[in-house]
PDB file of C-alpha atoms in Angstrom:
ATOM      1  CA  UNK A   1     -53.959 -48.251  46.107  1.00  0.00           C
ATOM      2  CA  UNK A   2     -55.408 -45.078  47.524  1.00  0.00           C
ATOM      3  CA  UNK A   3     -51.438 -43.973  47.867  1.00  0.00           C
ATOM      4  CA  UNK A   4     -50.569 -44.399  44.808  1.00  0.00           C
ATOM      5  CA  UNK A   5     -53.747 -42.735  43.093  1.00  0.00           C
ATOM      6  CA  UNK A   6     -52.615 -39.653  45.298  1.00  0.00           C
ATOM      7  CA  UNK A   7     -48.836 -40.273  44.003  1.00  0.00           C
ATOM      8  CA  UNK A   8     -49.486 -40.210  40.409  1.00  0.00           C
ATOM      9  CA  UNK A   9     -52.021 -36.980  40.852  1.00  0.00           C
ATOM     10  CA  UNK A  10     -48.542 -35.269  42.712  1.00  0.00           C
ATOM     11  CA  UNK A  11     -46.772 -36.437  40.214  1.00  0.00           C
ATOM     12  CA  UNK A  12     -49.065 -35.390  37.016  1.00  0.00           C
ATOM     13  CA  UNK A  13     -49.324 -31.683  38.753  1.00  0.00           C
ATOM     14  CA  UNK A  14     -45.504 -31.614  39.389  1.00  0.00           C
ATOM     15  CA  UNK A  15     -44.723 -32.166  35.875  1.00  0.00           C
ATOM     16  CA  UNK A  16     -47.449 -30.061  34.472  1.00  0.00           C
ATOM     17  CA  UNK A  17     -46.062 -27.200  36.842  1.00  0.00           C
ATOM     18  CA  UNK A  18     -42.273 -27.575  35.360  1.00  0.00           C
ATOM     19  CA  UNK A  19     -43.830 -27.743  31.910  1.00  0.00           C
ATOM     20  CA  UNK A  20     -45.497 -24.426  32.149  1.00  0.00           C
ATOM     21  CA  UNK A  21     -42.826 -22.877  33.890  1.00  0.00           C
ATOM     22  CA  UNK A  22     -40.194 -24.462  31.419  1.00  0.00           C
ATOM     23  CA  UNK A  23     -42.368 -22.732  28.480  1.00  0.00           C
ATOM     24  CA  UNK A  24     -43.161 -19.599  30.370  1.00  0.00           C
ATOM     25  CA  UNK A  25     -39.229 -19.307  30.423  1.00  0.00           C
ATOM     26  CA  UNK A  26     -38.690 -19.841  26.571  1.00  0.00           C
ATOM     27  CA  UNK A  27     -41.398 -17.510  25.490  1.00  0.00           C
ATOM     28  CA  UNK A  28     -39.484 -14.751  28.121  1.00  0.00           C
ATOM     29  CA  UNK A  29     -36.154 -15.543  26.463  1.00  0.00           C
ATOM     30  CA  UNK A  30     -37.302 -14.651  22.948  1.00  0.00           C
ATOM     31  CA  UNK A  31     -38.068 -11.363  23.206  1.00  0.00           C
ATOM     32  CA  UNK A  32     -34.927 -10.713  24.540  1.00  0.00           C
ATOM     33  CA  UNK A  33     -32.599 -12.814  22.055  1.00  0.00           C
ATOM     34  CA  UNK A  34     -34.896 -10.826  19.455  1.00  0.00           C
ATOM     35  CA  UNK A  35     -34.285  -7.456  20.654  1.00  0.00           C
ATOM     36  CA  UNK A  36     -30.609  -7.922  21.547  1.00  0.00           C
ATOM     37  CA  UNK A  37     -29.872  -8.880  17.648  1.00  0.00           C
ATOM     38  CA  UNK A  38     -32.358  -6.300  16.150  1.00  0.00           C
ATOM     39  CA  UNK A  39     -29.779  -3.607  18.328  1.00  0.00           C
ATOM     40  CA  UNK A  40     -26.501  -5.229  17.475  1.00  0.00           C
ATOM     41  CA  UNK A  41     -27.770  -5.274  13.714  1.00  0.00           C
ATOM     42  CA  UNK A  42     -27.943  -1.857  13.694  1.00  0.00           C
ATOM     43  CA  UNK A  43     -24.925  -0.868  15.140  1.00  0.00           C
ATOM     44  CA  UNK A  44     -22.745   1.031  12.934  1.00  0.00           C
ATOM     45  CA  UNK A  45     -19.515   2.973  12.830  1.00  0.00           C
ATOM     46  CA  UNK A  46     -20.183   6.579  13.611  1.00  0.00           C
ATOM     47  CA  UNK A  47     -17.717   7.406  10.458  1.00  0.00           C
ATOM     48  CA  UNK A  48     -20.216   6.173   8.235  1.00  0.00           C
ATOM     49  CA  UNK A  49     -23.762   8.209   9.475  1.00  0.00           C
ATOM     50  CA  UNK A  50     -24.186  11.982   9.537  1.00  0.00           C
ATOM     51  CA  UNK A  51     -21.121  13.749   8.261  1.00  0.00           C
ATOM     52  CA  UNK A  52     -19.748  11.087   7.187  1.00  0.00           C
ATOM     53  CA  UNK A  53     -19.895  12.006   3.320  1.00  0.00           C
ATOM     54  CA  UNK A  54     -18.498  15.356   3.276  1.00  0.00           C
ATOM     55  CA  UNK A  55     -19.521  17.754   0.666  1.00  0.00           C
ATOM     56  CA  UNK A  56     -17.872  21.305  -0.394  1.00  0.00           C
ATOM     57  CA  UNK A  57     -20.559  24.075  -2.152  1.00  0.00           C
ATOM     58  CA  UNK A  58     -23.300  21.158  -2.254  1.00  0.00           C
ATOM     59  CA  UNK A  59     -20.560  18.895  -3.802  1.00  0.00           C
ATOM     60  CA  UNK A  60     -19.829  15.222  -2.646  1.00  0.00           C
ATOM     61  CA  UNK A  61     -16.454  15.858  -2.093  1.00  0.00           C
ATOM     62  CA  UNK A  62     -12.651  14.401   0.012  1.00  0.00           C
ATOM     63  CA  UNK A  63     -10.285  16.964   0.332  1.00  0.00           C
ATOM     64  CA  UNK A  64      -6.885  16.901   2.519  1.00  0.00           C
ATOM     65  CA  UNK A  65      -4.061  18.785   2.905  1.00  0.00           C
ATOM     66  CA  UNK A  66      -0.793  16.758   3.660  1.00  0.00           C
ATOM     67  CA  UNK A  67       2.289  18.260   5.533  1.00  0.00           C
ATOM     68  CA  UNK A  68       5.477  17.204   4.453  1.00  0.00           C
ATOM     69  CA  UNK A  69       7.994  19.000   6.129  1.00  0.00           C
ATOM     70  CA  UNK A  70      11.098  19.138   4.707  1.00  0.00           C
ATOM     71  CA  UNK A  71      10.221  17.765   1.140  1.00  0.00           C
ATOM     72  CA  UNK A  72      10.307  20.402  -1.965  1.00  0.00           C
ATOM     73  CA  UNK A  73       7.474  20.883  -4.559  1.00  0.00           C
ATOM     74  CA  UNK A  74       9.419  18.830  -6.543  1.00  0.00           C
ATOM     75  CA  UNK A  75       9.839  15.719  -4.804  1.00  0.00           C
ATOM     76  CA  UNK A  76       6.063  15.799  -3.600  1.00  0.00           C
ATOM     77  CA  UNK A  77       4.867  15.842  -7.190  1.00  0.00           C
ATOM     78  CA  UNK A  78       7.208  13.405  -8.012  1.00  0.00           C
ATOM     79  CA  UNK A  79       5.770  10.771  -5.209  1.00  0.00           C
ATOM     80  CA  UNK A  80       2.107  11.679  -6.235  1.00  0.00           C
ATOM     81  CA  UNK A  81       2.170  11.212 -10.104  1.00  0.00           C
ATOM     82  CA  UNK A  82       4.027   7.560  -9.200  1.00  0.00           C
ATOM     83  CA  UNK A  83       0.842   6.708  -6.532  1.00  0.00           C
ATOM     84  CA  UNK A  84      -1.857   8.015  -8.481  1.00  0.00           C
ATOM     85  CA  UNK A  85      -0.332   6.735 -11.921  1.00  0.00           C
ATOM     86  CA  UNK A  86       0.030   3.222 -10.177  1.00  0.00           C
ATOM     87  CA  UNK A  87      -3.559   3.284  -8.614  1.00  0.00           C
ATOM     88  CA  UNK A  88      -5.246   3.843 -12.257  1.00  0.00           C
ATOM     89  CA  UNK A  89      -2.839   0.950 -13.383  1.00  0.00           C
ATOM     90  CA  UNK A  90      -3.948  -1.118 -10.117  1.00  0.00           C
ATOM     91  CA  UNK A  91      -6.486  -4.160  -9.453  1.00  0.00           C
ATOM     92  CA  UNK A  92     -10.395  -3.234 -10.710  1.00  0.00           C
ATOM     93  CA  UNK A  93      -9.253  -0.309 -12.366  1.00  0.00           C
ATOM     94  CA  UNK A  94     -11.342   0.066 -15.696  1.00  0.00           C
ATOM     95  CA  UNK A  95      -9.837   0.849 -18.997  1.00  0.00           C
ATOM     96  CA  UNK A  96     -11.117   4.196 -18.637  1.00  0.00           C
ATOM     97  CA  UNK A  97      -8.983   5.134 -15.703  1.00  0.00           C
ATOM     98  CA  UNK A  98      -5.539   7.087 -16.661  1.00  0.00           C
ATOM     99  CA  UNK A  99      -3.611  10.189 -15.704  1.00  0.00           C
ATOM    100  CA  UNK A 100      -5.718  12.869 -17.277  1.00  0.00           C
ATOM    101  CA  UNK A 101      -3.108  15.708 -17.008  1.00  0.00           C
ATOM    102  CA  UNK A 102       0.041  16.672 -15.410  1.00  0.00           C
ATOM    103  CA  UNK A 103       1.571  20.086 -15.071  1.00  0.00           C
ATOM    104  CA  UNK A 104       5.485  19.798 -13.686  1.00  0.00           C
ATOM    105  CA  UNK A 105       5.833  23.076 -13.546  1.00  0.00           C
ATOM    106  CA  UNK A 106       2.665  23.717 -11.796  1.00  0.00           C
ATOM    107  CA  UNK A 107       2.997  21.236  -9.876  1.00  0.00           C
ATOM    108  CA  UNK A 108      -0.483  19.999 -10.245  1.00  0.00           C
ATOM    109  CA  UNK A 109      -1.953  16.731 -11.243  1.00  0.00           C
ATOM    110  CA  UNK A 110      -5.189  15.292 -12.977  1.00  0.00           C
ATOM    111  CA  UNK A 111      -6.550  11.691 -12.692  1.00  0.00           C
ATOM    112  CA  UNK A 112      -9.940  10.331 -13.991  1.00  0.00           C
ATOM    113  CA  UNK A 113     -10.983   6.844 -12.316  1.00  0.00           C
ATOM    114  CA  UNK A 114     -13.570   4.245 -13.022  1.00  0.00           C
ATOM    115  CA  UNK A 115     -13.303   1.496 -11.191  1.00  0.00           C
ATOM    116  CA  UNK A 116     -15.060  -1.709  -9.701  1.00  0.00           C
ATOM    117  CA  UNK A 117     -16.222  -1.300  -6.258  1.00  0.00           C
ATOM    118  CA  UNK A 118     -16.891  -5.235  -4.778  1.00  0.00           C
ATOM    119  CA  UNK A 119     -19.498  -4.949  -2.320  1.00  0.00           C
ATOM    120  CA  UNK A 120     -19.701  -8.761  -1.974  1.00  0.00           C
ATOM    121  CA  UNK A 121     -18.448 -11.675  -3.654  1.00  0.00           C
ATOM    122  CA  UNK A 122     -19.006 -15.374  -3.178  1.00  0.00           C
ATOM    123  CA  UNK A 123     -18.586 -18.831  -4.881  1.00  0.00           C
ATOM    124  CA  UNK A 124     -21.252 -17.782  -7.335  1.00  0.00           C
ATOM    125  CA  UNK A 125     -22.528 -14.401  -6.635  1.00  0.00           C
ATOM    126  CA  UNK A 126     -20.607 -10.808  -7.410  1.00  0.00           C
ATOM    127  CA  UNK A 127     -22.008  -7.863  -6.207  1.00  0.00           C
ATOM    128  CA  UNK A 128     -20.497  -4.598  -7.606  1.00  0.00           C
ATOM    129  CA  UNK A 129     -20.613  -1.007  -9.467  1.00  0.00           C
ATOM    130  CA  UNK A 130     -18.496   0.979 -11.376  1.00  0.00           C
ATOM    131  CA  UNK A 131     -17.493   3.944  -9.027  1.00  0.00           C
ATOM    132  CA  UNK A 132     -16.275   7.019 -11.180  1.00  0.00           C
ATOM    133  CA  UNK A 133     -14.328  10.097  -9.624  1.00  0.00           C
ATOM    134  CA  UNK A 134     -11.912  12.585 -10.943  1.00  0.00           C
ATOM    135  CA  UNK A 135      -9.379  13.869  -8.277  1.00  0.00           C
ATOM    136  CA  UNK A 136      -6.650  16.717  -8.533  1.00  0.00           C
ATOM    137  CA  UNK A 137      -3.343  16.831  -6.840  1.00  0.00           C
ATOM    138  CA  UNK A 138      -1.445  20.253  -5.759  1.00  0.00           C
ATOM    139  CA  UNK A 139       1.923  20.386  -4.373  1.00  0.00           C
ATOM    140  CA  UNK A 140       4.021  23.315  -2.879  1.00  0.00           C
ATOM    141  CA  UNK A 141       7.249  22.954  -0.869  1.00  0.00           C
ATOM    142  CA  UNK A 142       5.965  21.105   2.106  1.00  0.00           C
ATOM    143  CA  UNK A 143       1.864  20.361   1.164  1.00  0.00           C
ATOM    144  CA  UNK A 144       0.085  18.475  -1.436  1.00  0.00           C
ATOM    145  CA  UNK A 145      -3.414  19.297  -1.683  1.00  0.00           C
ATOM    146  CA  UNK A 146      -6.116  16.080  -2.773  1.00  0.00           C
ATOM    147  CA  UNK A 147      -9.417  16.836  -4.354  1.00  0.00           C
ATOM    148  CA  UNK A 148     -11.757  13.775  -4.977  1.00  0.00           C
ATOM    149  CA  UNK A 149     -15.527  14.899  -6.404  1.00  0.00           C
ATOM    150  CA  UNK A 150     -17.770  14.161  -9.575  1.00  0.00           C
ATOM    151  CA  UNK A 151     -18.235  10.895  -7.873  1.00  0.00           C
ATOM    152  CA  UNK A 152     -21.102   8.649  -9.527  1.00  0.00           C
ATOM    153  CA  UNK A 153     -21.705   5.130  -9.892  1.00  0.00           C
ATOM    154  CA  UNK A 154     -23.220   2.223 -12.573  1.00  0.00           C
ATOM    155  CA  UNK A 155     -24.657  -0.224 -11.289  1.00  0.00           C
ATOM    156  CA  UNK A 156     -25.586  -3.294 -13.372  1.00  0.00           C
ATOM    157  CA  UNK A 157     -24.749  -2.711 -16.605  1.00  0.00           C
ATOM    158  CA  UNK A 158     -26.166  -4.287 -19.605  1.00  0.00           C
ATOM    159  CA  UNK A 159     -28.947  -5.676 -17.261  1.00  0.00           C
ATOM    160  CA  UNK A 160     -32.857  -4.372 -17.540  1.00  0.00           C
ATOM    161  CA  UNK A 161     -32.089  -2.659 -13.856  1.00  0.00           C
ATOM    162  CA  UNK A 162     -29.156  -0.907 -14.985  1.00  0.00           C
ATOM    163  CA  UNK A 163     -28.925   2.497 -13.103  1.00  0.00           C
ATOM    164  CA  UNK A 164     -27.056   5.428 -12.874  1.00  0.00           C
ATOM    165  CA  UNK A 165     -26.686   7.262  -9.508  1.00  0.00           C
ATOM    166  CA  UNK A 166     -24.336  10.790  -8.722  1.00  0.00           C
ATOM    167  CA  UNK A 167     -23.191  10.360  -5.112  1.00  0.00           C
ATOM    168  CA  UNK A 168     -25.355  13.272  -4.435  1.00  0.00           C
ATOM    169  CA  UNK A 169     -28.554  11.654  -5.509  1.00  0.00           C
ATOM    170  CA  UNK A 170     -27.515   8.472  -3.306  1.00  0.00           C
ATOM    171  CA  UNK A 171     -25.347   8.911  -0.512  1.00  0.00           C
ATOM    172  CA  UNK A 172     -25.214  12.085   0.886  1.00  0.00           C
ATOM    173  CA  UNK A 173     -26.435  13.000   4.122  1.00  0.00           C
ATOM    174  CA  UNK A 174     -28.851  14.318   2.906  1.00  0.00           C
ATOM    175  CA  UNK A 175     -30.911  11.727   1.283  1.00  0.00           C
ATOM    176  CA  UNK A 176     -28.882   8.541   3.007  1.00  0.00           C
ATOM    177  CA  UNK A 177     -30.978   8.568   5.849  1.00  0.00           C
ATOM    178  CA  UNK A 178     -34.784   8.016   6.205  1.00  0.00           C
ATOM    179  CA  UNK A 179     -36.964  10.391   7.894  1.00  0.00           C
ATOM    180  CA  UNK A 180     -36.554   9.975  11.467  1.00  0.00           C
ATOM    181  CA  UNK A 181     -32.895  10.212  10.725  1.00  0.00           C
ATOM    182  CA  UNK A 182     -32.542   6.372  12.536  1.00  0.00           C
ATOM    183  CA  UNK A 183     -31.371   4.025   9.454  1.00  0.00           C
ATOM    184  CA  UNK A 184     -30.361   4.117   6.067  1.00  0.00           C
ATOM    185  CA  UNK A 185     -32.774   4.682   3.099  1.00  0.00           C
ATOM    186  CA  UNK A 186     -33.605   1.680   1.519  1.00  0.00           C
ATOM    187  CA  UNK A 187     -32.094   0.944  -2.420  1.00  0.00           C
ATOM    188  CA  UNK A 188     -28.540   0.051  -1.705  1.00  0.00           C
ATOM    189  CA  UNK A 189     -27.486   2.744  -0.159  1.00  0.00           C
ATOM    190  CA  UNK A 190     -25.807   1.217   3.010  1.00  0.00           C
ATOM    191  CA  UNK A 191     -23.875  -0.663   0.643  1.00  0.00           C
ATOM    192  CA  UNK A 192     -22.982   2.245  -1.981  1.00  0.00           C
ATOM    193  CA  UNK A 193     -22.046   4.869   1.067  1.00  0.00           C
ATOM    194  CA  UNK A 194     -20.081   2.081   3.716  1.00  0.00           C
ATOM    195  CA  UNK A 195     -17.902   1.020   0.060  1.00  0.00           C
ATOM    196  CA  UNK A 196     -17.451   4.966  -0.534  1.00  0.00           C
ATOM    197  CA  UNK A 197     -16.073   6.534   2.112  1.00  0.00           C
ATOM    198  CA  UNK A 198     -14.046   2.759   2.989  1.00  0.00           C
ATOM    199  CA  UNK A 199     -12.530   3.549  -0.708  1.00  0.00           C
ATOM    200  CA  UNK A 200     -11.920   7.085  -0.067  1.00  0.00           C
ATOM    201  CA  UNK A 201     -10.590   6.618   3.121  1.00  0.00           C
ATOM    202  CA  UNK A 202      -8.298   3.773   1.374  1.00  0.00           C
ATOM    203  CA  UNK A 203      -6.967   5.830  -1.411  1.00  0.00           C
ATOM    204  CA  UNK A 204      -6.192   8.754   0.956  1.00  0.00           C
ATOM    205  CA  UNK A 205      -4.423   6.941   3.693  1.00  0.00           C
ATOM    206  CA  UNK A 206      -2.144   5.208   0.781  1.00  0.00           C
ATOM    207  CA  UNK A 207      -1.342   8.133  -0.117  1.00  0.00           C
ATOM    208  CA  UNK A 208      -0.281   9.494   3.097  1.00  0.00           C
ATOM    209  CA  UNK A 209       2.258   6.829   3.415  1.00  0.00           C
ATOM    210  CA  UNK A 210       3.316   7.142   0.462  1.00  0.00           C
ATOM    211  CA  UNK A 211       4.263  10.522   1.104  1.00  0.00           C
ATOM    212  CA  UNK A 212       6.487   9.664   4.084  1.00  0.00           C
ATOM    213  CA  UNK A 213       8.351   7.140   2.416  1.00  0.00           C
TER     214      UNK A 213
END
């Protein structure tokens, strides 16, 4: 009897042992399952923090010059009024997007967008503004010059929240960034800069290949 009393007090202090250790374990694993997702949630591509809104004369404004050797003025304007005049016919393009002004002889070329940019969409949730820009097209023998600016954006329309922003109220570097400079200011504007400059980035690189083709 007097082994077995002795057995069960082992036993009782073995299992209260494994118990604490078992929790003193979990409680040391949270803080670091915590702090690992609070760093990977906050990883972002570098194209999309400081710089990565570029502005010209205080501006919010994408420029680039294309080479395109061997091509004439001619056949460059020819390729851009066909991509720009099919991107204001294209997929959640407003009615208020067109070809505001060509000049063959110039060579130049004016387009006025509106468009829907999606931020997220699910089985019964749509999250989007219209995006506005104007952009200008200049071709020589060789180079076509692209100017996008007078970028702005409504945001839920016909709703008691309905706001206007320019993108230099809301994304530039300038006020996209809280103080410390170590996140995004709060209002949207992850969303509203990351669906920019992916857009931007999007129409530019489209037209690139178009270019070559």
């Amino acid at each position: 009897m007097k082994k077995f009393t002795t057995f069960v007090i082992m036993l009782a202090m073995a299992l209260s042992t494994s118990a604490q250790d078992a929790s003193n374990g979990i409680q040391g694993e949270q803080p670091q399952r915590k702090a690992l997702f609070e760093r990977r949630s906050k990883i972002v591509d570098a194209k999309y923090l400081k710089g990565g809104v570029p502005e010209v004369n205080g501006k919010v404004t994408w420029e680039k010059t294309y080479k395109v050797e061997g091509q004439t003025a001619d056949q460059i304007y020819d390729k851009a009024l066909a991509y720009f005049s099919n991107l204001v016919k294209s997929e959640n393009q407003t009615e208020r997007s067109a070809v505001a002004g060509v000049d063959r002889v110039g060579h130049k070329i004016l387009i006025r967008s509106q468009e829907w940019l999606v931020f997220s969409k699910k089985n019964f949730s749509l999250d989007q503004t219209k995006m506005n820009y104007a952009a200008s097209i200049e071709c020589s023998d060789g180079i076509c010059k692209v100017l996008i600016t007078n970028i702005s954006y409504n945001y839920e329309e016909g709703r008691p929240t309905a706001v206007h922003y320019t993108a230099e109220e809301f994304i530039a570097d300038k006020v996209a960034f809280n103080k410390k400079g170590t996140d995004f200011a709060k209002g949207g504007v992850r969303k509203f800069r990351i669906g920019t400059i992916d857009r931007m980035d999007q129409i530019l690189r489209g037209f690139g290949i178009a270019l070559k083709s």
